[in-house]
Amino acid sequence: MEPNFDFDALYRLLRENKLSTLRDELAERNVVDIADFMQELSNEEAAVVFRILPKDISADVFSYLDPDSQSHIVSMITDSELSSLLDDLFLDDTVDFLEEVPANVVTRVLANADPETRALINRFLQYPDNSAGSIMTIEMVQLHDRLTAAEAIDRIRASGSDDETVYTAYCIDNARHLVGTLPLHRLLFAQADALVRDLMDDDQQLIFVTTMEDEETVADLARKYDLLSVPVVDNEKRLVGVITIDDIVDVIEEKNTEDFEKMALMHPSGTGNEYLKTGVFRLAGNRIVWLLILMISGTFTGKIIENYQSMLSVVVGLTASIPMLMDTGGNSGSQTSTLIIRGLALGEITIRDYFRVLFKELRVALICGTILATVNFLRLLIFGGSTLPVYLVICAALFCAVLSAKCIGCTLPILAKLIHLDPALMAGPMITTIVDALTLAIYFALAHAFLL
């Protein structure tokens, strides 16, 4: 259930300049809702609201604003306010913000960061986009494996308030190698003199990624092992950072959005590009290439119909069934490809499973094709206006269309995976275009063989 959050009441307080009351109201709200409220305001109003926010929540609110709003806030606050904001922001949130804003904003932010923070930001910005290193943070609980439980708890109390997550501690040796992980609850219930190395999960159970691994690998590991955070190491297995669940969720959302766009045969719009804030030329550019490809591909369908025009004019009832056959074939292929693409994305299906998948889809196709052909035959008997041989050809073509569509729908995504293309490209529009042409070819071949 969504919390009761009256934007209108808050806006009245802002409009009436009752800033003290507004500040008290906002202090009781969730930072996500405060960010949503600010994004409904003008740039000047949002800057006013940001300035009156309690210091302990302003950085959290800033991290939930979209890049445009963040840029406007930075442009309207003073250098001292910006410096204070950078001190309160977690490093990964600062890097995420800088990756999305114009160069002049980046320059000003770096100029107001202290030397140590500036060096860390520059190091993080050098990691490739979509790599584990680009989304990690260094604000984490690190414990030497020779500490006792009591010493470890004291260490967390001393520095944990500045860490982004304290639920899991990462254990290191003298060379900073990651040697284990230690859940906080296990540490709290341990004997005071117990050593961290005896309490931690040993290196055989370690789950980690390297800085250059793809961020999707991180998301897959977190989903598979139900992790709240994933440690990041360098090539020598030295601990360099951690990726927390909030960033993992962002990666999953970004990947899902990208897959949806690819399945609709659109060029991915990328992160931070909301629909209403994206220009029409950018939207058109994301779509036009595949629309042109599909339009040209449709030429084959037209040529097939053109080659059999004489037969269509002679045999009554053939033309009326063309839309039904094409739609059924396309829908059958789309159903299968959607399931296979999702299975590949989740790791439930691999390339080695192709023949198992094909065999299963053939059985599904036999069942669906038989039912559809039977129902269609009865429909034609009741409402059709042609002869029994024509009805039989139509139903046979329908059965073959479903069979071939299911086979194509499971084959193309796996083939795409095999040749290192994104399986999402082999979704609805692409499958439909291919299946349409094949369905018509089968239909007219059967009609030519049995009706002429």
CSV table of N, CA, C and O in Angstrom, one decimal, residues 3 5 7 25-39 49-50 53-66 93:
chain,number,residue,atom,x,y,z
A,3,PRO,N,2.1,5.0,0.8
A,3,PRO,CA,1.9,5.9,1.9
A,3,PRO,C,1.1,7.1,1.4
A,3,PRO,O,1.1,7.5,0.3
A,5,PHE,N,0.7,10.6,0.8
A,5,PHE,CA,1.7,11.7,0.6
A,5,PHE,C,1.0,12.8,-0.2
A,5,PHE,O,0.8,12.7,-1.5
A,7,PHE,N,1.0,15.8,-2.1
A,7,PHE,CA,1.9,16.8,-2.7
A,7,PHE,C,1.2,18.2,-2.7
A,7,PHE,O,1.9,19.2,-2.6
A,25,GLU,N,7.5,19.0,7.8
A,25,GLU,CA,6.7,18.0,7.2
A,25,GLU,C,7.6,17.0,6.3
A,25,GLU,O,7.4,15.8,6.4
A,26,LEU,N,8.5,17.6,5.6
A,26,LEU,CA,9.4,16.8,4.8
A,26,LEU,C,10.3,15.9,5.7
A,26,LEU,O,10.6,14.8,5.2
A,27,ALA,N,10.7,16.3,6.8
A,27,ALA,CA,11.5,15.5,7.7
A,27,ALA,C,10.9,14.2,8.1
A,27,ALA,O,11.6,13.3,8.5
A,28,GLU,N,9.5,14.2,8.0
A,28,GLU,CA,8.8,13.0,8.4
A,28,GLU,C,8.5,12.0,7.2
A,28,GLU,O,7.9,11.0,7.4
A,29,ARG,N,9.0,12.5,6.1
A,29,ARG,CA,8.6,11.7,4.9
A,29,ARG,C,9.8,10.8,4.4
A,29,ARG,O,11.0,11.1,4.7
A,30,ASN,N,9.5,9.8,3.6
A,30,ASN,CA,10.5,9.0,3.0
A,30,ASN,C,11.3,9.8,2.0
A,30,ASN,O,10.7,10.6,1.2
A,31,VAL,N,12.6,9.6,1.9
A,31,VAL,CA,13.4,10.4,1.0
A,31,VAL,C,13.0,10.1,-0.5
A,31,VAL,O,13.2,11.1,-1.3
A,32,VAL,N,12.5,9.0,-0.8
A,32,VAL,CA,12.1,8.7,-2.2
A,32,VAL,C,10.9,9.6,-2.5
A,32,VAL,O,10.8,10.2,-3.6
A,33,ASP,N,9.9,9.7,-1.6
A,33,ASP,CA,8.8,10.6,-1.8
A,33,ASP,C,9.1,12.1,-1.9
A,33,ASP,O,8.6,12.8,-2.7
A,34,ILE,N,10.1,12.4,-1.1
A,34,ILE,CA,10.6,13.8,-1.1
A,34,ILE,C,11.2,14.1,-2.5
A,34,ILE,O,11.0,15.2,-3.1
A,35,ALA,N,12.0,13.2,-3.0
A,35,ALA,CA,12.5,13.3,-4.4
A,35,ALA,C,11.4,13.4,-5.4
A,35,ALA,O,11.5,14.3,-6.4
A,36,ASP,N,10.4,12.6,-5.3
A,36,ASP,CA,9.3,12.7,-6.3
A,36,ASP,C,8.6,14.0,-6.2
A,36,ASP,O,8.2,14.6,-7.2
A,37,PHE,N,8.5,14.6,-5.0
A,37,PHE,CA,7.8,15.9,-4.8
A,37,PHE,C,8.7,17.0,-5.5
A,37,PHE,O,8.2,17.8,-6.2
A,38,MET,N,10.0,16.9,-5.3
A,38,MET,CA,10.9,17.9,-5.8
A,38,MET,C,10.9,17.9,-7.4
A,38,MET,O,11.0,19.0,-8.0
A,39,GLN,N,10.7,16.7,-7.9
A,39,GLN,CA,10.8,16.6,-9.4
A,39,GLN,C,9.5,17.1,-10.0
A,39,GLN,O,9.4,17.3,-11.2
A,49,VAL,N,13.5,24.0,-1.9
A,49,VAL,CA,13.2,22.9,-1.0
A,49,VAL,C,14.4,22.1,-0.6
A,49,VAL,O,14.6,21.7,0.5
A,50,PHE,N,15.4,22.0,-1.6
A,50,PHE,CA,16.6,21.2,-1.2
A,50,PHE,C,17.4,22.0,-0.1
A,50,PHE,O,17.9,21.3,0.8
A,53,LEU,N,16.0,21.3,3.4
A,53,LEU,CA,16.0,19.9,3.9
A,53,LEU,C,16.9,19.7,5.0
A,53,LEU,O,18.0,20.3,5.0
A,54,PRO,N,16.6,18.9,6.0
A,54,PRO,CA,17.5,18.6,7.1
A,54,PRO,C,18.8,18.0,6.5
A,54,PRO,O,18.7,17.2,5.6
A,55,LYS,N,19.9,18.3,7.1
A,55,LYS,CA,21.2,17.9,6.5
A,55,LYS,C,21.3,16.4,6.5
A,55,LYS,O,22.0,15.8,5.6
A,56,ASP,N,20.7,15.7,7.4
A,56,ASP,CA,20.9,14.2,7.5
A,56,ASP,C,20.1,13.5,6.4
A,56,ASP,O,20.4,12.3,6.2
A,57,ILE,N,19.3,14.1,5.7
A,57,ILE,CA,18.5,13.5,4.6
A,57,ILE,C,18.7,14.1,3.2
A,57,ILE,O,18.3,13.5,2.2
A,58,SER,N,19.3,15.3,3.2
A,58,SER,CA,19.5,16.0,1.9
A,58,SER,C,20.3,15.2,0.9
A,58,SER,O,19.9,15.1,-0.3
A,59,ALA,N,21.3,14.5,1.3
A,59,ALA,CA,22.2,13.7,0.4
A,59,ALA,C,21.4,12.5,-0.2
A,59,ALA,O,21.5,12.2,-1.3
A,60,ASP,N,20.6,11.9,0.7
A,60,ASP,CA,19.8,10.7,0.3
A,60,ASP,C,18.8,11.2,-0.7
A,60,ASP,O,18.5,10.4,-1.7
A,61,VAL,N,18.1,12.3,-0.5
A,61,VAL,CA,17.1,12.8,-1.4
A,61,VAL,C,17.8,13.1,-2.8
A,61,VAL,O,17.3,12.7,-3.8
A,62,PHE,N,18.9,13.7,-2.7
A,62,PHE,CA,19.7,14.1,-4.0
A,62,PHE,C,20.0,12.8,-4.8
A,62,PHE,O,19.8,12.8,-6.0
A,63,SER,N,20.3,11.7,-4.1
A,63,SER,CA,20.7,10.5,-4.9
A,63,SER,C,19.5,9.9,-5.6
A,63,SER,O,19.7,9.1,-6.5
A,64,TYR,N,18.2,10.2,-5.2
A,64,TYR,CA,17.1,9.7,-5.8
A,64,TYR,C,16.5,10.6,-6.9
A,64,TYR,O,15.5,10.3,-7.6
A,65,LEU,N,17.1,11.8,-7.1
A,65,LEU,CA,16.6,12.7,-8.1
A,65,LEU,C,17.1,12.2,-9.5
A,65,LEU,O,18.1,11.6,-9.6
A,66,ASP,N,16.4,12.6,-10.6
A,66,ASP,CA,16.9,12.2,-11.9
A,66,ASP,C,18.0,13.2,-12.3
A,66,ASP,O,18.2,14.2,-11.6
A,93,ASP,N,27.0,6.9,-5.5
A,93,ASP,CA,25.9,7.8,-5.9
A,93,ASP,C,26.5,9.0,-6.6
A,93,ASP,O,25.9,9.5,-7.6
